[in-house]
Coordinates of C-alpha atoms and ligand atoms in Angstrom, one line a residue:
M1 CA -70.0 -30.0 71.8
P2 CA -66.4 -29.1 73.3
I3 CA -63.8 -31.5 72.5
H4 CA -62.6 -33.9 74.1
I5 CA -60.3 -37.1 73.5
L6 CA -62.3 -40.0 72.1
P7 CA -62.2 -43.0 74.6
P8 CA -59.8 -45.8 73.6
D9 CA -62.6 -48.5 72.7
V10 CA -64.2 -45.9 70.4
A11 CA -60.7 -44.8 69.1
D12 CA -60.0 -48.3 68.6
K13 CA -63.6 -48.9 66.4
I14 CA -62.9 -45.8 64.3
A15 CA -59.3 -47.5 63.5
A16 CA -60.5 -50.3 62.9
G17 CA -62.8 -49.0 60.1
E18 CA -59.9 -48.3 58.1
V19 CA -58.0 -51.5 57.9
V20 CA -61.6 -54.0 58.4
E21 CA -64.4 -52.8 56.3
R22 CA -65.7 -56.6 54.9
P23 CA -64.9 -59.7 55.9
A24 CA -62.8 -59.8 52.8
S25 CA -60.5 -57.3 54.6
V26 CA -60.0 -59.9 57.5
V27 CA -59.2 -63.1 55.0
K28 CA -56.6 -60.5 53.6
E29 CA -54.8 -59.0 56.3
L30 CA -54.9 -62.8 58.2
I31 CA -53.3 -64.3 54.5
E32 CA -50.4 -61.8 54.7
N33 CA -49.7 -62.6 57.7
S34 CA -49.3 -66.2 57.1
L35 CA -47.5 -65.2 54.0
D36 CA -45.3 -63.1 56.2
A37 CA -45.1 -65.9 58.8
G38 CA -43.4 -68.0 55.9
A39 CA -46.0 -70.3 55.5
T40 CA -46.3 -72.4 52.7
D41 CA -49.7 -73.9 53.8
I42 CA -52.6 -71.5 54.0
R43 CA -56.0 -72.7 54.8
V44 CA -59.1 -70.7 54.6
E45 CA -62.5 -71.2 56.2
I46 CA -65.0 -69.3 56.2
R47 CA -69.3 -69.4 57.4
G48 CA -72.2 -67.3 56.7
G49 CA -69.8 -65.1 54.3
G50 CA -67.3 -64.4 56.9
K51 CA -69.7 -62.4 59.1
R52 CA -70.4 -65.6 60.9
L53 CA -66.7 -67.1 61.5
I54 CA -63.1 -66.5 59.4
R55 CA -60.6 -68.7 60.3
V56 CA -56.7 -69.0 58.8
I57 CA -54.8 -71.8 59.3
D58 CA -51.1 -71.2 58.5
N59 CA -48.0 -73.6 58.9
G60 CA -45.6 -70.0 59.4
C61 CA -43.1 -69.6 62.2
G62 CA -45.6 -69.0 64.3
M63 CA -45.6 -66.5 67.9
S64 CA -43.9 -67.3 71.6
A65 CA -46.7 -66.5 73.8
Q66 CA -45.2 -63.0 74.7
D67 CA -46.0 -62.0 71.8
A68 CA -48.9 -63.9 70.6
T69 CA -50.2 -61.0 74.1
L70 CA -48.4 -58.2 72.2
A71 CA -49.7 -58.6 68.4
F72 CA -53.1 -57.7 69.7
Q73 CA -51.8 -54.3 70.4
R74 CA -52.2 -51.2 68.0
H75 CA -48.9 -50.2 66.7
A76 CA -47.5 -53.9 67.7
T77 CA -45.2 -55.4 64.6
S78 CA -42.3 -57.4 64.5
K79 CA -41.5 -56.4 61.1
L80 CA -40.2 -52.7 61.6
R81 CA -38.4 -50.6 63.6
D82 CA -37.7 -47.6 62.6
A83 CA -38.7 -44.9 60.3
A84 CA -36.2 -45.4 57.8
D85 CA -37.7 -49.1 57.8
L86 CA -40.5 -47.8 56.1
E87 CA -38.0 -46.7 52.9
H88 CA -37.4 -50.5 52.0
I89 CA -40.6 -52.5 52.6
E90 CA -40.5 -56.3 52.2
T91 CA -43.0 -57.7 54.4
L92 CA -46.4 -57.2 53.3
G93 CA -47.4 -56.1 56.4
F94 CA -45.6 -53.2 58.5
R95 CA -48.1 -50.9 60.4
G96 CA -49.4 -53.4 63.2
E97 CA -52.6 -52.6 62.6
A98 CA -54.6 -55.7 61.6
L99 CA -54.9 -58.0 64.1
A100 CA -55.3 -54.7 66.6
A101 CA -58.6 -53.3 64.2
I102 CA -60.0 -57.4 63.6
A103 CA -60.2 -57.6 67.5
A104 CA -61.5 -54.5 67.8
V105 CA -64.6 -55.5 66.0
S106 CA -65.1 -59.3 66.6
K107 CA -64.5 -62.1 68.8
T108 CA -60.9 -63.5 68.3
T109 CA -59.0 -66.7 68.9
L110 CA -55.8 -67.2 68.5
I111 CA -53.4 -70.4 68.5
T112 CA -49.9 -70.2 67.9
R113 CA -47.1 -72.0 68.7
S114 CA -43.4 -71.3 67.7
A115 CA -40.7 -74.1 67.0
D116 CA -39.1 -73.2 69.9
E117 CA -41.9 -73.9 72.4
P118 CA -42.7 -77.1 73.7
V119 CA -46.3 -75.8 74.2
G120 CA -48.4 -73.3 72.1
I121 CA -51.0 -71.1 73.5
E122 CA -54.6 -69.8 73.0
L123 CA -55.9 -66.6 73.2
K124 CA -59.6 -65.3 72.9
L125 CA -60.4 -62.2 73.1
E126 CA -63.6 -59.6 72.5
S127 CA -63.4 -56.0 71.5
S128 CA -60.4 -56.1 72.3
E129 CA -60.6 -57.2 75.8
L130 CA -58.4 -60.7 76.6
V131 CA -61.3 -63.3 78.1
A132 CA -59.7 -66.5 78.5
R133 CA -55.7 -67.5 77.8
R134 CA -54.7 -70.8 78.2
S135 CA -51.5 -72.8 76.8
V136 CA -53.0 -75.9 74.4
G137 CA -50.5 -77.9 72.5
G138 CA -50.5 -78.3 68.6
P139 CA -48.2 -77.9 65.4
V140 CA -45.8 -74.8 64.8
G141 CA -48.0 -72.2 63.1
T142 CA -51.0 -69.9 63.7
S143 CA -54.5 -70.2 63.5
I144 CA -57.2 -67.3 63.8
T145 CA -60.7 -67.6 64.4
V146 CA -62.6 -64.0 64.1
E147 CA -66.4 -64.6 64.8
H148 CA -69.1 -62.6 64.1
L149 CA -67.2 -59.4 62.9
F150 CA -68.4 -56.1 63.4
W151 CA -71.5 -57.1 66.0
N152 CA -70.2 -54.1 68.2
T153 CA -70.6 -51.8 65.1
P154 CA -73.9 -52.6 64.3
A155 CA -73.6 -49.6 61.5
R156 CA -70.8 -51.5 59.5
L157 CA -72.9 -54.6 60.0
K158 CA -75.5 -53.0 57.6
F159 CA -73.6 -52.4 54.7
L160 CA -72.0 -55.9 54.0
R161 CA -74.1 -57.4 50.9
T162 CA -75.4 -61.3 51.2
D163 CA -73.2 -63.8 52.2
A164 CA -72.6 -65.1 48.6
T165 CA -71.5 -61.9 47.4
E166 CA -68.9 -61.0 50.3
A167 CA -68.0 -64.9 50.3
G168 CA -67.4 -64.3 46.4
R169 CA -65.2 -61.0 47.6
I170 CA -63.2 -63.5 50.0
S171 CA -62.5 -66.2 47.6
Q172 CA -60.8 -63.1 44.7
I173 CA -58.9 -62.3 47.9
I174 CA -58.0 -66.0 48.1
T175 CA -57.2 -66.8 44.0
R176 CA -55.3 -63.9 44.1
Y177 CA -52.9 -64.5 46.2
A178 CA -52.7 -68.1 44.9
L179 CA -51.5 -66.6 41.8
A180 CA -49.1 -64.2 43.2
Y181 CA -47.4 -67.6 45.5
P182 CA -47.6 -70.0 43.6
E183 CA -45.1 -72.3 46.3
V184 CA -47.6 -71.4 48.7
R185 CA -50.3 -74.6 49.1
F186 CA -53.5 -72.3 49.9
A187 CA -57.3 -73.7 50.3
Y188 CA -60.6 -72.0 50.5
V189 CA -63.3 -73.7 52.7
T190 CA -66.5 -72.7 52.5
E191 CA -69.9 -74.1 54.6
G192 CA -67.5 -76.8 54.9
R193 CA -66.6 -77.2 51.2
L194 CA -63.8 -76.9 49.4
A195 CA -64.0 -74.0 47.2
F196 CA -60.7 -73.6 46.1
Q197 CA -57.1 -75.4 46.5
S198 CA -53.8 -74.3 45.0
T199 CA -51.0 -77.4 45.1
G200 CA -48.0 -75.4 46.2
S201 CA -46.1 -76.7 43.1
G202 CA -44.3 -73.3 42.5
D203 CA -46.2 -73.8 38.9
R204 CA -47.8 -70.4 38.2
M205 CA -49.3 -71.5 35.1
E206 CA -51.0 -74.6 36.9
T207 CA -52.7 -71.9 39.3
L208 CA -53.7 -70.2 36.7
M209 CA -55.9 -73.3 35.4
K210 CA -57.3 -73.8 38.9
V211 CA -58.2 -69.4 39.4
Y212 CA -59.3 -69.0 35.7
G213 CA -60.2 -72.5 34.7
H214 CA -58.5 -74.8 31.5
E215 CA -60.9 -73.0 28.9
I216 CA -59.5 -69.1 29.9
A217 CA -56.0 -70.1 30.7
R218 CA -55.5 -71.5 27.2
E219 CA -56.4 -68.3 25.6
M220 CA -54.0 -66.7 28.1
L221 CA -50.4 -65.8 27.0
P222 CA -47.2 -65.4 29.2
V223 CA -45.7 -62.2 29.8
E224 CA -42.1 -63.4 29.8
E225 CA -39.9 -62.6 32.7
G226 CA -37.0 -59.5 30.9
E227 CA -35.7 -56.9 32.0
D228 CA -36.5 -53.7 29.8
V229 CA -33.6 -51.4 28.9
I230 CA -35.5 -48.7 28.9
A231 CA -36.6 -49.4 32.8
P232 CA -33.3 -51.3 34.3
G233 CA -34.7 -52.5 37.4
I234 CA -37.8 -53.5 36.5
R235 CA -39.1 -56.5 36.4
V236 CA -42.8 -57.8 34.9
S237 CA -44.1 -61.5 33.8
G238 CA -47.8 -62.6 33.9
F239 CA -50.0 -63.9 32.0
V240 CA -52.5 -61.7 29.4
S241 CA -55.2 -63.0 27.2
K242 CA -54.7 -63.6 24.1
P243 CA -56.9 -60.1 21.8
S244 CA -59.5 -62.4 21.2
L245 CA -60.3 -62.9 24.4
H246 CA -61.4 -60.2 26.4
R247 CA -64.6 -58.6 29.1
A248 CA -66.7 -55.7 29.8
N249 CA -64.4 -54.1 31.9
R250 CA -61.2 -53.4 33.3
R251 CA -61.7 -55.6 36.8
Y252 CA -60.0 -58.3 35.2
I253 CA -56.7 -56.9 35.2
E254 CA -55.4 -57.9 38.5
L255 CA -51.5 -56.0 39.0
F256 CA -48.7 -57.1 42.0
V257 CA -45.9 -54.7 42.9
N258 CA -43.1 -57.6 44.6
R259 CA -46.0 -59.9 44.8
R260 CA -48.9 -57.4 47.0
Y261 CA -52.4 -57.2 44.6
I262 CA -52.4 -53.2 43.8
Q263 CA -55.0 -51.0 42.4
D264 CA -53.2 -48.9 40.0
K265 CA -55.5 -47.0 37.2
N266 CA -52.5 -45.7 35.8
L267 CA -50.9 -49.3 35.4
T268 CA -54.4 -50.5 34.2
F269 CA -54.6 -48.3 31.4
A270 CA -50.8 -49.1 30.3
V271 CA -51.9 -52.8 30.2
V272 CA -55.2 -51.8 28.0
R273 CA -52.9 -49.4 25.9
A274 CA -50.8 -52.5 25.0
Y275 CA -53.7 -53.7 23.3
H276 CA -54.6 -50.4 21.2
T277 CA -56.7 -51.4 18.1
M278 CA -56.6 -55.2 19.3
L279 CA -59.3 -55.0 20.9
P280 CA -63.2 -54.0 20.0
E281 CA -64.1 -50.9 21.6
K282 CA -65.0 -50.8 25.5
R283 CA -63.5 -54.5 26.2
F284 CA -60.8 -55.1 28.0
P285 CA -58.0 -58.1 28.4
I286 CA -57.8 -60.1 31.4
A287 CA -54.7 -60.0 33.1
A288 CA -52.2 -61.3 35.8
L289 CA -48.8 -59.1 36.2
F290 CA -46.1 -59.7 38.4
I291 CA -44.3 -56.7 38.5
E292 CA -40.8 -57.3 40.9
M293 CA -38.6 -54.0 41.5
A294 CA -36.4 -52.9 44.5
P295 CA -38.3 -51.9 47.8
T296 CA -36.6 -48.7 47.7
E297 CA -38.4 -48.3 44.5
V298 CA -42.2 -48.4 45.8
D299 CA -43.8 -46.6 48.7
V300 CA -46.6 -49.0 49.7
N301 CA -47.3 -46.9 53.3
V302 CA -50.1 -44.8 51.2
H303 CA -53.2 -46.1 51.4
P304 CA -54.9 -47.8 54.6
T305 CA -55.2 -51.2 53.0
K306 CA -52.3 -51.0 51.4
A307 CA -54.1 -51.2 48.2
E308 CA -52.5 -48.0 46.4
V309 CA -48.7 -47.8 46.2
R310 CA -46.7 -45.0 44.9
F311 CA -44.0 -45.6 42.6
R312 CA -40.7 -43.6 42.4
Q313 CA -40.5 -43.6 39.0
A314 CA -43.9 -44.4 37.6
S315 CA -44.0 -43.3 34.3
L316 CA -40.9 -46.0 33.5
V317 CA -43.6 -48.2 35.4
F318 CA -45.9 -47.4 32.9
R319 CA -43.8 -48.2 30.3
A320 CA -42.6 -51.5 31.4
V321 CA -46.0 -53.2 32.1
Q322 CA -47.3 -51.9 28.6
R323 CA -44.3 -52.7 26.7
A324 CA -43.7 -56.0 28.4
V325 CA -47.7 -56.8 27.5
H326 CA -46.9 -55.5 24.0
R327 CA -44.1 -57.8 23.5
A328 CA -46.0 -60.6 25.0
L329 CA -48.5 -59.8 22.4
V330 CA -46.4 -59.4 19.3
E331 CA -44.4 -62.5 19.9
H332 CA -46.8 -65.1 20.9
S333 CA -49.8 -64.0 18.5
S334 CA -47.5 -64.6 15.2
V335 CA -46.9 -68.3 14.1
V336 CA -42.9 -68.1 13.6
G337 CA -40.3 -65.6 14.3
L338 CA -40.8 -62.4 13.1
G339 CA -38.1 -59.2 13.5
L340 CA -37.6 -56.4 10.6
E341 CA -33.6 -56.3 11.1
P342 CA -32.7 -58.0 7.5
E343 CA -30.1 -61.1 7.9
E344 CA -26.6 -60.0 7.3
G345 CA -26.2 -59.6 3.5
S346 CA -29.7 -58.6 2.5
R347 CA -29.2 -54.7 3.1
A348 CA -27.4 -54.8 -0.4
M349 CA -30.2 -57.1 -1.9
W350 CA -32.6 -54.3 -0.8
A351 CA -31.2 -51.8 -2.9
A352 CA -30.3 -54.8 -6.1
R353 CA -33.5 -55.9 -6.3
R354 CA -35.3 -52.5 -6.1
E355 CA -38.2 -52.9 -8.4
P356 CA -39.6 -50.2 -11.0
E357 CA -42.1 -47.4 -10.1
Q358 CA -45.3 -49.4 -10.3
R359 CA -47.5 -46.3 -9.9
P360 CA -51.0 -47.2 -10.7
E361 CA -52.3 -46.3 -14.1
E362 CA -55.5 -44.8 -12.4
P363 CA -55.7 -43.2 -9.5
D364 CA -57.8 -45.7 -7.0
Q365 CA -60.2 -45.1 -4.8
L366 CA -58.0 -45.1 -2.1
R367 CA -55.6 -42.6 -3.5
M368 CA -58.6 -40.5 -4.5
D369 CA -59.5 -40.3 -1.5
L370 CA -56.3 -39.3 0.2
M371 CA -56.0 -36.8 -2.2
Q372 CA -59.4 -35.7 -1.8
A373 CA -58.4 -35.5 2.0
G374 CA -55.6 -33.3 1.1
L375 CA -53.7 -36.6 2.2
S376 CA -52.4 -38.2 -0.4
T377 CA -48.9 -37.5 -1.6
E378 CA -48.9 -35.8 -5.2
P379 CA -46.8 -38.0 -7.9
D380 CA -44.6 -35.2 -8.3
S381 CA -44.0 -35.6 -4.1
K382 CA -40.2 -35.2 -2.7
Q383 CA -41.0 -38.4 -1.3
S384 CA -39.5 -40.3 -4.5
R385 CA -38.9 -44.2 -4.2
A386 CA -35.6 -43.8 -4.2
E387 CA -35.0 -42.2 -1.4
V388 CA -36.9 -44.6 0.3
G389 CA -34.8 -47.1 -1.1
S390 CA -31.9 -45.5 -0.1
A391 CA -33.0 -45.0 3.6
S392 CA -33.9 -48.4 4.5
E393 CA -30.1 -49.7 3.1
I394 CA -29.1 -46.9 5.7
A395 CA -31.6 -47.3 8.4
A396 CA -32.1 -51.3 8.0
T397 CA -32.1 -51.9 12.0
R398 CA -34.9 -51.8 14.7
G399 CA -35.8 -48.5 15.5
G400 CA -35.1 -46.3 12.8
A401 CA -36.2 -48.7 10.3
K402 CA -37.4 -47.7 6.8
L403 CA -39.0 -50.2 5.0
P404 CA -37.8 -52.2 1.8
P405 CA -39.6 -51.1 -1.4
L406 CA -42.7 -53.9 -1.1
R407 CA -45.0 -56.4 -3.9
P408 CA -48.7 -56.9 -2.9
V409 CA -49.1 -60.1 -4.0
G410 CA -52.5 -60.5 -2.0
Q411 CA -55.0 -59.7 1.2
V412 CA -56.3 -62.0 3.7
S413 CA -59.4 -61.5 5.4
A414 CA -60.3 -58.5 4.3
M415 CA -57.4 -57.4 6.6
F416 CA -53.7 -58.2 6.2
L417 CA -52.1 -57.4 3.0
V418 CA -49.4 -60.1 2.0
A419 CA -46.4 -58.6 0.2
E420 CA -43.0 -60.0 -1.1
G421 CA -39.8 -58.2 -0.2
P422 CA -36.2 -58.0 -1.1
D423 CA -36.1 -60.8 2.2
G424 CA -38.7 -62.9 2.5
L425 CA -42.4 -62.4 3.4
Y426 CA -44.2 -59.7 4.7
L427 CA -47.2 -59.3 6.7
I428 CA -49.0 -55.6 6.5
D429 CA -52.2 -54.9 8.9
Q430 CA -54.2 -52.5 6.6
H431 CA -55.8 -50.4 9.5
A432 CA -52.5 -50.2 11.2
A433 CA -50.8 -48.8 8.0
H434 CA -53.2 -47.0 7.1
E435 CA -53.3 -45.0 10.4
R436 CA -49.5 -44.8 10.6
I437 CA -50.0 -43.2 7.0
L438 CA -51.9 -41.0 7.9
Y439 CA -51.0 -39.6 11.4
E440 CA -47.4 -38.6 9.4
K441 CA -49.7 -37.0 6.8
I442 CA -51.8 -35.0 9.6
V443 CA -48.3 -34.2 11.8
A444 CA -46.6 -33.1 8.8
A445 CA -49.7 -31.1 7.5
G446 CA -49.0 -29.0 10.7
E447 CA -50.4 -25.6 9.9
N448 CA -52.2 -26.5 6.7
P449 CA -55.3 -28.0 8.0
I450 CA -57.0 -31.0 6.8
P451 CA -59.3 -29.7 4.1
T452 CA -62.9 -29.3 5.3
Q453 CA -66.4 -30.5 3.9
Q454 CA -68.6 -28.8 4.2
L455 CA -72.1 -30.2 5.6
L456 CA -75.6 -29.3 3.0
E457 CA -76.6 -28.2 6.2
P458 CA -75.0 -26.9 9.4
M459 CA -76.3 -29.2 12.4
V460 CA -76.6 -28.5 16.1
I461 CA -75.1 -30.8 18.0
E462 CA -75.7 -31.1 21.7
L463 CA -73.3 -33.2 23.7
G464 CA -73.4 -33.9 27.3
T465 CA -71.7 -32.2 29.9
Q466 CA -68.6 -34.1 30.0
L467 CA -68.4 -34.8 25.9
A468 CA -69.3 -31.4 25.5
G469 CA -66.1 -29.7 27.9
A470 CA -63.9 -32.3 25.7
V471 CA -65.0 -30.9 22.4
A472 CA -65.1 -27.5 23.6
Q473 CA -61.3 -27.8 25.2
H474 CA -60.4 -28.6 21.8
L475 CA -61.5 -26.6 19.9
P476 CA -58.8 -25.5 17.7
T477 CA -57.1 -28.5 17.3
L478 CA -60.5 -30.1 16.0
Q479 CA -60.5 -27.4 13.9
Q480 CA -57.3 -27.6 12.6
S481 CA -58.1 -31.5 12.1
G482 CA -61.1 -30.4 9.2
F483 CA -64.0 -30.0 11.8
D484 CA -66.0 -26.9 11.3
I485 CA -67.0 -26.5 14.2
E486 CA -68.1 -23.3 16.9
L487 CA -69.4 -23.2 20.0
F488 CA -73.0 -22.6 20.7
G489 CA -73.6 -22.0 23.8
G490 CA -74.5 -24.3 26.6
G491 CA -73.2 -28.0 25.8
S492 CA -73.7 -27.7 22.1
F493 CA -72.1 -26.8 18.9
L494 CA -72.8 -25.8 15.4
L495 CA -70.9 -28.1 13.5
R496 CA -70.8 -26.8 10.1
G497 CA -68.2 -28.8 8.3
V498 CA -66.4 -32.1 8.6
P499 CA -62.7 -33.4 7.5
A500 CA -63.2 -34.4 3.7
F501 CA -61.9 -38.3 4.3
M502 CA -64.7 -38.8 7.2
S503 CA -67.7 -37.0 4.9
G504 CA -70.5 -39.6 4.4
Q505 CA -70.5 -40.7 7.9
D506 CA -72.9 -39.6 10.1
P507 CA -71.5 -35.9 11.5
R508 CA -72.9 -36.4 15.1
R509 CA -71.2 -39.8 15.6
L510 CA -68.0 -38.8 14.1
L511 CA -68.1 -35.4 16.9
E512 CA -69.4 -37.9 19.7
E513 CA -66.5 -40.8 18.7
V514 CA -63.8 -38.2 18.8
A515 CA -64.9 -36.3 22.2
D516 CA -65.2 -39.6 23.9
G517 CA -62.1 -40.5 23.0
L518 CA -60.4 -37.2 24.3
S519 CA -62.6 -37.6 27.0
E520 CA -61.3 -40.7 28.0
R521 CA -57.6 -39.1 28.1
A522 CA -58.6 -37.0 30.3
D523 CA -55.5 -37.3 32.2
L524 CA -53.5 -36.2 28.9
V525 CA -52.5 -32.5 28.7
G526 CA -51.2 -30.0 26.4
R527 CA -49.4 -31.4 23.0
D528 CA -49.6 -35.3 24.6
R529 CA -53.8 -33.9 24.5
E530 CA -53.3 -32.9 20.7
D531 CA -51.2 -35.9 19.7
A532 CA -54.0 -37.9 21.3
L533 CA -56.6 -36.2 19.5
V534 CA -55.0 -37.0 15.9
R535 CA -54.4 -40.8 16.6
I536 CA -58.1 -40.9 17.5
I537 CA -58.6 -39.5 14.3
C538 CA -56.3 -41.5 12.7
K539 CA -57.7 -44.7 13.9
R540 CA -61.5 -43.3 12.8
L541 CA -60.2 -42.4 9.0
A542 CA -57.7 -45.2 8.6
I543 CA -59.5 -47.8 6.4
K544 CA -60.7 -50.9 8.7
A545 CA -60.1 -54.5 8.6
G546 CA -62.9 -56.0 6.6
Q547 CA -62.3 -53.3 3.9
T548 CA -61.4 -55.4 0.4
L549 CA -58.9 -53.4 -1.3
S550 CA -58.0 -54.0 -5.4
L551 CA -54.4 -54.6 -6.3
A552 CA -53.8 -51.3 -7.2
E553 CA -54.8 -50.1 -3.7
Q554 CA -52.7 -52.1 -1.8
R555 CA -49.7 -50.8 -4.0
E556 CA -50.7 -47.2 -3.0
L557 CA -50.9 -48.4 0.5
L558 CA -47.4 -50.0 0.6
R559 CA -46.1 -47.3 -1.4
Q560 CA -47.1 -44.0 1.4
L561 CA -45.8 -46.6 4.4
E562 CA -42.8 -46.9 2.7
A563 CA -42.7 -43.4 2.8
C564 CA -43.1 -43.1 6.1
E565 CA -40.9 -41.7 9.1
N566 CA -42.0 -44.6 10.9
P567 CA -43.5 -47.4 9.3
L568 CA -43.1 -50.0 11.8
T569 CA -45.8 -49.4 13.9
C570 CA -49.3 -47.7 14.1
P571 CA -49.2 -44.4 16.0
H572 CA -50.7 -46.1 19.2
G573 CA -47.3 -48.6 19.2
R574 CA -48.5 -51.5 17.6
P575 CA -46.7 -53.3 14.4
T576 CA -47.7 -52.2 11.2
I577 CA -45.6 -55.5 9.7
L578 CA -44.8 -58.4 10.5
H579 CA -41.9 -60.1 8.5
F580 CA -40.6 -63.6 7.6
S581 CA -37.8 -63.9 6.2
A582 CA -36.7 -66.3 3.2
R583 CA -34.5 -67.9 5.3
Q584 CA -37.3 -68.2 8.7
L585 CA -39.0 -69.7 5.8
E586 CA -36.8 -72.1 4.7
R587 CA -36.2 -73.1 8.2
Q588 CA -39.7 -73.3 9.1
F589 CA -40.5 -75.6 6.0
G590 CA -37.2 -78.1 7.2
R591 CA -35.3 -77.1 4.0
T592 CA -32.2 -76.3 6.1
Ligands
ADP1 P1 -48.2 -56.2 60.6 O1 -48.3 -57.4 60.0 O2 -48.3 -55.0 60.4 O3 -46.8 -56.3 61.7 P2 -50.7 -57.4 62.6 O4 -51.3 -57.1 63.4 O5 -50.9 -57.8 61.3 O6 -49.0 -56.1 62.0 O7 -49.9 -58.3 63.2 C1 -48.6 -57.8 64.5 C2 -47.9 -59.0 64.6 O8 -47.9 -60.1 65.0 C3 -46.7 -59.2 63.6 O9 -45.7 -58.0 63.4 C4 -46.3 -60.6 63.4 O10 -45.1 -60.8 64.7 C5 -47.2 -61.7 64.3 N1 -48.4 -62.0 63.4 C6 -49.4 -61.9 63.2 N2 -50.1 -62.8 62.2 C7 -49.3 -63.8 62.7 C8 -48.9 -65.3 61.8 N3 -50.0 -66.1 60.8 N4 -47.9 -65.9 62.2 C9 -47.0 -65.5 62.8 N5 -46.5 -63.8 64.1 C10 -47.7 -63.8 63.2
MG2 MG1 -50.7 -57.7 58.9

């Protein structure tokens, strides 16, 4: 076929396909227009899953008769003047495509009236063609009715799902906007039945309860709006689920940038990462996060449905999100305020009240395990107790903080250690603490590989392509981490030994888990990836929640944590230790 230019109606339908994929996309575009028009009341009605009818009624600014006719032209917009305006978009729409696209693939009726006009106007279009036009009375605002969507593009119609599924997607769009705009009153009516309504009170928590239900909303923690020193100009607020509430996939993590719903794998990962080790494997949190930044910092003009955006400083946004979520988790999951900054005067106390060295007479199991793995500090280690003590005096500020000497009191839920320090009570997460210890040991080991426990018989382990790829790529790191492993051909590996501390565990599962962890972090390269591997291994190696520790083992764990460079968090940034100062305790008990 020789090249020819497509007739306008064909071109229009093709263009429409990019913007209008399904009924929910129509609803999305119409709601965005209503919000851009300053509406405070938006009502969405649908029939037949939106295939038969979609109607969006708003009380926004409306349009003049002249604008109304223009609005259906392609590239007709009141929101953008020149290319420079694209640099700082503050409206949800800006391309002037939606109404043209919708009108191209449906029978559309527009009724609108602006405040300056005594009467409104009604326009009817079919396949982009104006078929009727008349003056009508009515309130200021706009009503757009879209009937028989895709009636002239049967191929597209075929791809739509059942009415119920399409209605579900529409409901998702509406509830998202209701959350993003709590000051706007949304109503959603399907088949004549009111399915959802928000009050427009401006209270996001109230909307959250309507969207998620009381049960779930109660389990959500607020992410307080606050600017992070590391990410000035980026504000993150919203809600995230407590670690006790989780889902089987990432779909329940909803992100908004300047109140526009977006999809962003990286930021979703930032949210998940903030929960690291707090959630069971392959489980994900629920989140509704609102990220605010200057419009110049984000390019919303990169995706046909504007569902993806590009950040000027993506890694800053990533960190801001991760830290905000993390803060919410840490701050709200404890009963009382906490902080590791010693209160005035207590620095001196740390030194004065340092306990005599308490080392177990006989090596206990944990210690033996650690020694076996070559990870234990030997008794004559350079890292003496005195050094730890004095380091803590110097660096007793957040960030470079060290631990004061701690005396174990006992274990709670086989998960946390309770310890007494010079200034009050300390709770230690045994798994996180041990992860930190192992991490620093492995990193410090550097060239000296972790000892390997040879298997009685070498095993040939076959992994799927994806896992095999991850393993092959990281053979040297795996070898350095104590795996005696080599390529066997195809997707197979010959495994002769495993890290000593991991012996006794199913070697195949061990390797699979490590490889799995690696393939999940396929985005990492070079050192980051090595580091990720080490962290995966630490996580696997560390004593688990649920493991009972003797007092001697507890003491040993604390001693090794004190010796850490960075004892306050696990390698994933989760706190290892919470501190309740004597003064805080007194306050909580009403003694001061
Ligand atoms: P865009 O939103 O990108 O500008 P649209 O095709 O969605 O493009 O809309 C075209 C124009 O029609 C908008 O710029 C706006 O001026 C006008 N318009 C659309 N919907 C409404 C509405 N609900 N209320 C007021 N004006 C509207
Ligand atoms: Mg629009």
